[in-house]
Amino acid sequence: MKKTLISLLQSAVDYSADAFFLYKKTAEGWKGYTFKQIQEKATAVSSFLRNTLGVQEHTKIAILAEGSPEWAVTELGVLYNRCISVPLSLKLLIEEIQFRVEHSESEIIACSKLTISKVKDIAKETLDKLKILYIDDDRSAIESMISNNDITSENVYYLDDAIRLGNDFLSQPQYAQIQQKIALQVEEEDIATISYSSGTTGNPKGVMLTHKNYYLNTRYPQDYHVFPDHNEFKLLMILPIDHAFAHTVGLYIGMREKAQLYFLDSRGGPAGMIRAIPENLQEVQPYMLMVVPALAQNFMKKILQNIASQGKLTSALFHWTLRANIHHNGDLFHKPSLWTKLTTYVPRTLGAKIIFPKIHKALPVKMLLGGGALVDRKLQEFFWGINIPFYLGYGMTEASPVISVTGAKDESMKIGSVGRFFKDIEGKIIREDGSTCLPMEVGEIVMKSDTVMKGYYKNPEATAQTVRNGWLHTGDRGYLDADGFLFIAGREKALLISKEGEKYSPEEIEEAIHSTSQFVSQALLYCDHKPYTSALFVLNEDALKTRIKEMRERSLLKLITSIDISDELKERFSKMKRSQIRAAFDFSTISKQEKSIDIQQLLREIIEDAFAFRKDSTFKDSFPKVWIPNTFAIVPEPFEINSTMKVVRFKVLDQYKETLEFMYTDNGSGPINSHNISILTEIVHKIETELEQEGH
């Protein structure tokens, strides 16, 4: 059997054609579709694409929609026609969508009620070339746009109609034979998807993943986990389906493991989807939930708030049992001592029988699987402490995406680790010179496997830089411990990563700041699973010196004109040049305090100057607001750079760890903060001393 996604679905159909696979919430409740129904719908879509629209093999088709059975049917239909899916994020800006559609050379874009407005706003010259496949049951949104002439009706097709027309073709033997032949021609090395995972607006990279990449990546979890049978193995799909983690682990590993996938109720729009999580959890009672740190933290916060609201006694009992469980668990790799077992027995038993079952009713899951972003050790300890296993995985889109995972089998779990490299993956940690690191030595994570991408679409230079001699250079730093467990130490790449795991490259924003600011000589943006972006700034002291001189002289002029002298003399002073004032007036008699400048005023000028790019015609509206820094911290010395004059980011981030954390406190959340006032005061004092020595 070929290692393709077509074969993967066929295996599921052969296993149990009538077993339910995908669900969505409707007004009547949860509506399910069997493996066989999904396959039939997908082949009908494939037949429609070829026989109605004339879509040929290897054509790119973009999908911009929330997760749903229709999303999966559309992608599978694309794959059955030996075409290429281009999954797009709901969070993309209009210009980002347009770039990806144009760069991928997509001829069709599939969209829903929630996303059609973004499609409508794509530039007319691009939109006119696109066919639109509307995959939502509710046609009101797109019909309104057609009636307003926002979209040309001739370019619009509906998924329900596509399935009906496709089935009409398939009812005829000659078309059915053609469809079967095309599906059989899908090869392992055929590109299945082009995923734009982490590029900037101007130059995103499209990761080309093959059928074989996906197929092999779906095999790994069975080596680490024992999943329940079909009836119990339910997944609630909270994460966006275009996200590499959810795409492979949710949709395709779910397909391999014969799981039931419930897509989050999206009828209320993006805000409604968030509100639907608690209700959907209770309705589905999922076995497994895939999470990113922000979601897990929100669960923990709500649990703790609920415990606190029940009074001091309940809270004390909860924390007593939690601490006992965490102590007993240790790192979950080394077994607890007999003494630990004995001393924690009572609180652990109390927790298991009385305290934690109430929590499990509110969060009815058997296990959490974290991916797409790093997870804090304490967060992981908390969930294990309340008897909800929290497993972590590591990967990147370029690796299809999973590289390692912790699990329940064969001593494959250790708190804080992201697991061991998968059995068919050759992974190691290397130094800058390419040599292999020793255990516990931090270096770059590299790996070699048949799950490594085919390359970046239309970008051979970036491909050659990322995949060297078959080794995928992740750009992430980590280490292997003595037991072979992988720990992530930080990101070597310059990617900003939101709490939800969304990624963005900061170089263009940094360059915009640098090129439009007179006061900022170096800028480094930071967001590592944080609620907002921050920045470190190195100030241009020459420019500051010029400005401080001007401010001092203005202060002196103000002081002089405030002296009790005649109006005639004041007028004469006001008309004199500063150099003439300096020559005519004995400044040595004026104290330093009187000549000192207003630090907060200077800081406000620096703030305005640093963000001048937002009004500059070259950069105005070029960047998503979420990635523009909310705050910044001034640092006292230039960043370390390498031989090519590039900032060594991980060293700078390590050097200013405490400063970065400060920017996510109440005091540091805005740029007018105690840190900046303190550092700027030191810089100003240094410059004023120089000016004094120069006689100014």
Tab-separated table of N, CA and C in Angstrom, residues 274-364:
chain	number	residue	atom	x	y	z
A	274	ILE	N	-14.990	30.729	21.349
A	274	ILE	CA	-14.339	30.712	22.665
A	274	ILE	C	-15.367	30.430	23.754
A	275	ARG	N	-16.522	31.087	23.641
A	275	ARG	CA	-17.574	30.880	24.642
A	275	ARG	C	-18.133	29.460	24.592
A	276	ALA	N	-18.012	28.813	23.440
A	276	ALA	CA	-18.588	27.476	23.270
A	276	ALA	C	-17.738	26.378	23.896
A	277	ILE	N	-16.492	26.680	24.248
A	277	ILE	CA	-15.587	25.634	24.739
A	277	ILE	C	-16.146	24.896	25.957
A	278	PRO	N	-16.559	25.598	27.031
A	278	PRO	CA	-17.063	24.861	28.205
A	278	PRO	C	-18.261	23.968	27.885
A	279	GLU	N	-19.198	24.495	27.121
A	279	GLU	CA	-20.398	23.720	26.781
A	279	GLU	C	-20.039	22.513	25.916
A	280	ASN	N	-19.192	22.732	24.907
A	280	ASN	CA	-18.797	21.628	24.031
A	280	ASN	C	-18.022	20.555	24.774
A	281	LEU	N	-17.215	20.965	25.750
A	281	LEU	CA	-16.486	19.992	26.567
A	281	LEU	C	-17.451	19.069	27.306
A	282	GLN	N	-18.490	19.663	27.880
A	282	GLN	CA	-19.457	18.865	28.627
A	282	GLN	C	-20.252	17.942	27.700
A	283	GLU	N	-20.553	18.429	26.517
A	283	GLU	CA	-21.338	17.630	25.572
A	283	GLU	C	-20.541	16.457	25.009
A	284	VAL	N	-19.281	16.713	24.682
A	284	VAL	CA	-18.464	15.701	24.003
A	284	VAL	C	-17.786	14.758	24.981
A	285	GLN	N	-17.355	15.288	26.145
A	285	GLN	CA	-16.588	14.489	27.112
A	285	GLN	C	-15.386	13.845	26.405
A	286	PRO	N	-14.489	14.656	25.837
A	286	PRO	CA	-13.410	14.103	25.006
A	286	PRO	C	-12.385	13.311	25.804
A	287	TYR	N	-11.826	12.317	25.146
A	287	TYR	CA	-10.735	11.562	25.758
A	287	TYR	C	-9.478	12.423	25.779
A	288	MET	N	-9.209	13.106	24.671
A	288	MET	CA	-7.985	13.900	24.548
A	288	MET	C	-8.307	15.297	24.044
A	289	LEU	N	-7.557	16.250	24.543
A	289	LEU	CA	-7.697	17.634	24.126
A	289	LEU	C	-6.316	18.155	23.760
A	290	MET	N	-6.188	18.667	22.542
A	290	MET	CA	-4.933	19.286	22.126
A	290	MET	C	-4.961	20.755	22.524
A	291	VAL	N	-3.909	21.218	23.166
A	291	VAL	CA	-3.900	22.577	23.701
A	291	VAL	C	-2.588	23.278	23.381
A	292	VAL	N	-2.653	24.600	23.413
A	292	VAL	CA	-1.466	25.448	23.435
A	292	VAL	C	-1.399	26.040	24.843
A	293	PRO	N	-0.256	26.593	25.245
A	293	PRO	CA	-0.109	27.069	26.624
A	293	PRO	C	-1.205	28.010	27.102
A	294	ALA	N	-1.614	28.949	26.257
A	294	ALA	CA	-2.617	29.927	26.684
A	294	ALA	C	-3.917	29.254	27.102
A	295	LEU	N	-4.303	28.238	26.368
A	295	LEU	CA	-5.540	27.526	26.680
A	295	LEU	C	-5.399	26.732	27.974
A	296	ALA	N	-4.266	26.046	28.128
A	296	ALA	CA	-4.030	25.275	29.353
A	296	ALA	C	-3.969	26.195	30.571
A	297	GLN	N	-3.332	27.355	30.405
A	297	GLN	CA	-3.252	28.318	31.503
A	297	GLN	C	-4.637	28.831	31.877
A	298	ASN	N	-5.480	29.019	30.889
A	298	ASN	CA	-6.840	29.483	31.154
A	298	ASN	C	-7.632	28.430	31.929
A	299	PHE	N	-7.460	27.172	31.553
A	299	PHE	CA	-8.107	26.087	32.304
A	299	PHE	C	-7.638	26.091	33.754
A	300	MET	N	-6.320	26.201	33.950
A	300	MET	CA	-5.769	26.188	35.303
A	300	MET	C	-6.293	27.372	36.113
A	301	LYS	N	-6.338	28.536	35.499
A	301	LYS	CA	-6.808	29.736	36.187
A	301	LYS	C	-8.252	29.574	36.652
A	302	LYS	N	-9.091	29.033	35.790
A	302	LYS	CA	-10.504	28.847	36.145
A	302	LYS	C	-10.663	27.812	37.255
A	303	ILE	N	-9.851	26.765	37.209
A	303	ILE	CA	-9.904	25.749	38.266
A	303	ILE	C	-9.534	26.369	39.604
A	304	LEU	N	-8.457	27.150	39.621
A	304	LEU	CA	-7.997	27.768	40.867
A	304	LEU	C	-9.005	28.795	41.379
A	305	GLN	N	-9.615	29.549	40.473
A	305	GLN	CA	-10.638	30.516	40.878
A	305	GLN	C	-11.838	29.803	41.496
A	306	ASN	N	-12.227	28.708	40.904
A	306	ASN	CA	-13.364	27.940	41.421
A	306	ASN	C	-13.059	27.362	42.800
A	307	ILE	N	-11.846	26.864	42.976
A	307	ILE	CA	-11.440	26.321	44.277
A	307	ILE	C	-11.439	27.424	45.333
A	308	ALA	N	-10.886	28.583	44.985
A	308	ALA	CA	-10.803	29.699	45.932
A	308	ALA	C	-12.185	30.178	46.357
A	309	SER	N	-13.150	30.096	45.433
A	309	SER	CA	-14.506	30.576	45.738
A	309	SER	C	-15.249	29.668	46.715
A	310	GLN	N	-14.715	28.474	46.955
A	310	GLN	CA	-15.386	27.510	47.832
A	310	GLN	C	-14.953	27.601	49.290
A	311	GLY	N	-14.129	28.602	49.592
A	311	GLY	CA	-13.760	28.821	50.982
A	311	GLY	C	-12.357	28.365	51.315
A	312	LYS	N	-11.883	28.807	52.484
A	312	LYS	CA	-10.504	28.550	52.891
A	312	LYS	C	-10.228	27.074	53.135
A	313	LEU	N	-11.182	26.360	53.712
A	313	LEU	CA	-10.957	24.950	54.020
A	313	LEU	C	-10.782	24.130	52.739
A	314	THR	N	-11.690	24.322	51.791
A	314	THR	CA	-11.595	23.597	50.518
A	314	THR	C	-10.305	23.942	49.796
A	315	SER	N	-9.968	25.242	49.810
A	315	SER	CA	-8.739	25.686	49.154
A	315	SER	C	-7.511	25.057	49.797
A	316	ALA	N	-7.493	25.014	51.124
A	316	ALA	CA	-6.350	24.429	51.836
A	316	ALA	C	-6.224	22.938	51.537
A	317	LEU	N	-7.355	22.225	51.522
A	317	LEU	CA	-7.335	20.795	51.211
A	317	LEU	C	-6.843	20.547	49.785
A	318	PHE	N	-7.339	21.366	48.872
A	318	PHE	CA	-6.935	21.208	47.469
A	318	PHE	C	-5.428	21.368	47.314
A	319	HIS	N	-4.886	22.461	47.849
A	319	HIS	CA	-3.453	22.719	47.684
A	319	HIS	C	-2.603	21.695	48.436
A	320	TRP	N	-3.121	21.177	49.532
A	320	TRP	CA	-2.401	20.118	50.257
A	320	TRP	C	-2.294	18.857	49.393
A	321	THR	N	-3.418	18.467	48.803
A	321	THR	CA	-3.414	17.263	47.961
A	321	THR	C	-2.622	17.497	46.676
A	322	LEU	N	-2.703	18.711	46.133
A	322	LEU	CA	-1.959	19.029	44.913
A	322	LEU	C	-0.455	18.945	45.159
A	323	ARG	N	0.004	19.560	46.253
A	323	ARG	CA	1.439	19.527	46.575
A	323	ARG	C	1.922	18.091	46.785
A	324	ALA	N	1.079	17.296	47.436
A	324	ALA	CA	1.455	15.898	47.680
A	324	ALA	C	1.597	15.135	46.364
A	325	ASN	N	0.669	15.357	45.448
A	325	ASN	CA	0.733	14.674	44.154
A	325	ASN	C	1.962	15.102	43.356
A	326	ILE	N	2.229	16.407	43.354
A	326	ILE	CA	3.387	16.912	42.615
A	326	ILE	C	4.674	16.338	43.198
A	327	HIS	N	4.748	16.288	44.523
A	327	HIS	CA	5.935	15.729	45.181
A	327	HIS	C	6.077	14.241	44.861
A	328	HIS	N	4.974	13.531	44.898
A	328	HIS	CA	5.000	12.096	44.598
A	328	HIS	C	5.392	11.845	43.142
A	329	ASN	N	4.877	12.657	42.240
A	329	ASN	CA	5.156	12.463	40.813
A	329	ASN	C	6.621	12.704	40.474
A	330	GLY	N	7.224	13.710	41.128
A	330	GLY	CA	8.598	14.056	40.781
A	330	GLY	C	8.689	14.418	39.316
A	331	ASP	N	9.640	13.794	38.598
A	331	ASP	CA	9.743	14.063	37.162
A	331	ASP	C	8.996	13.017	36.336
A	332	LEU	N	8.303	12.087	37.015
A	332	LEU	CA	7.504	11.034	36.383
A	332	LEU	C	8.335	10.012	35.610
A	333	PHE	N	9.642	10.130	35.681
A	333	PHE	CA	10.521	9.139	35.052
A	333	PHE	C	11.159	8.260	36.118
A	334	HIS	N	11.659	8.919	37.149
A	334	HIS	CA	12.232	8.185	38.275
A	334	HIS	C	11.117	7.876	39.281
A	335	LYS	N	11.092	6.668	39.757
A	335	LYS	CA	10.038	6.253	40.680
A	335	LYS	C	10.225	6.909	42.046
A	336	PRO	N	9.123	7.251	42.706
A	336	PRO	CA	9.238	7.863	44.039
A	336	PRO	C	9.761	6.853	45.059
A	337	SER	N	10.408	7.382	46.072
A	337	SER	CA	10.930	6.513	47.133
A	337	SER	C	9.776	5.974	47.972
A	338	LEU	N	10.055	4.940	48.731
A	338	LEU	CA	9.041	4.375	49.623
A	338	LEU	C	8.583	5.413	50.631
A	339	TRP	N	9.514	6.213	51.133
A	339	TRP	CA	9.172	7.267	52.093
A	339	TRP	C	8.209	8.283	51.469
A	340	THR	N	8.481	8.664	50.225
A	340	THR	CA	7.602	9.607	49.533
A	340	THR	C	6.212	9.009	49.347
A	341	LYS	N	6.153	7.757	48.979
A	341	LYS	CA	4.852	7.095	48.813
A	341	LYS	C	4.059	7.100	50.114
A	342	LEU	N	4.747	6.802	51.219
A	342	LEU	CA	4.075	6.723	52.517
A	342	LEU	C	3.598	8.088	52.988
A	343	THR	N	4.467	9.093	52.874
A	343	THR	CA	4.132	10.422	53.405
A	343	THR	C	3.099	11.155	52.558
A	344	THR	N	2.927	10.743	51.326
A	344	THR	CA	1.941	11.414	50.464
A	344	THR	C	0.676	10.584	50.271
A	345	TYR	N	0.622	9.426	50.878
A	345	TYR	CA	-0.492	8.505	50.623
A	345	TYR	C	-1.848	9.107	51.000
A	346	VAL	N	-1.935	9.664	52.191
A	346	VAL	CA	-3.225	10.184	52.668
A	346	VAL	C	-3.726	11.335	51.795
A	347	PRO	N	-2.933	12.395	51.584
A	347	PRO	CA	-3.449	13.485	50.744
A	347	PRO	C	-3.710	13.050	49.298
A	348	ARG	N	-2.889	12.152	48.765
A	348	ARG	CA	-3.123	11.692	47.390
A	348	ARG	C	-4.428	10.907	47.289
A	349	THR	N	-4.699	10.092	48.277
A	349	THR	CA	-5.942	9.316	48.288
A	349	THR	C	-7.149	10.232	48.433
A	350	LEU	N	-7.026	11.219	49.315
A	350	LEU	CA	-8.100	12.197	49.499
A	350	LEU	C	-8.366	12.945	48.195
A	351	GLY	N	-7.292	13.349	47.532
A	351	GLY	CA	-7.444	14.064	46.270
A	351	GLY	C	-8.109	13.209	45.210
A	352	ALA	N	-7.650	11.962	45.076
A	352	ALA	CA	-8.162	11.078	44.032
A	352	ALA	C	-9.631	10.728	44.231
A	353	LYS	N	-10.066	10.619	45.490
A	353	LYS	CA	-11.427	10.151	45.760
A	353	LYS	C	-12.437	11.265	46.010
A	354	ILE	N	-11.962	12.420	46.485
A	354	ILE	CA	-12.908	13.472	46.879
A	354	ILE	C	-12.688	14.795	46.132
A	355	ILE	N	-11.448	15.272	46.110
A	355	ILE	CA	-11.177	16.614	45.575
A	355	ILE	C	-11.174	16.649	44.048
A	356	PHE	N	-10.342	15.824	43.430
A	356	PHE	CA	-10.116	15.924	41.988
A	356	PHE	C	-11.293	15.470	41.118
A	357	PRO	N	-12.113	14.498	41.537
A	357	PRO	CA	-13.255	14.127	40.698
A	357	PRO	C	-14.187	15.294	40.387
A	358	LYS	N	-14.316	16.231	41.327
A	358	LYS	CA	-15.155	17.410	41.079
A	358	LYS	C	-14.549	18.280	39.976
A	359	ILE	N	-13.218	18.373	39.973
A	359	ILE	CA	-12.538	19.138	38.922
A	359	ILE	C	-12.711	18.446	37.580
A	360	HIS	N	-12.632	17.118	37.588
A	360	HIS	CA	-12.754	16.358	36.346
A	360	HIS	C	-14.145	16.497	35.730
A	361	LYS	N	-15.145	16.782	36.550
A	361	LYS	CA	-16.481	17.021	35.998
A	361	LYS	C	-16.522	18.336	35.219
A	362	ALA	N	-15.764	19.318	35.704
A	362	ALA	CA	-15.720	20.616	35.021
A	362	ALA	C	-14.813	20.570	33.796
A	363	LEU	N	-13.747	19.767	33.877
A	363	LEU	CA	-12.827	19.599	32.753
A	363	LEU	C	-12.777	18.106	32.429
A	364	PRO	N	-13.773	17.615	31.705
A	364	PRO	CA	-13.934	16.169	31.515
A	364	PRO	C	-13.050	15.602	30.407
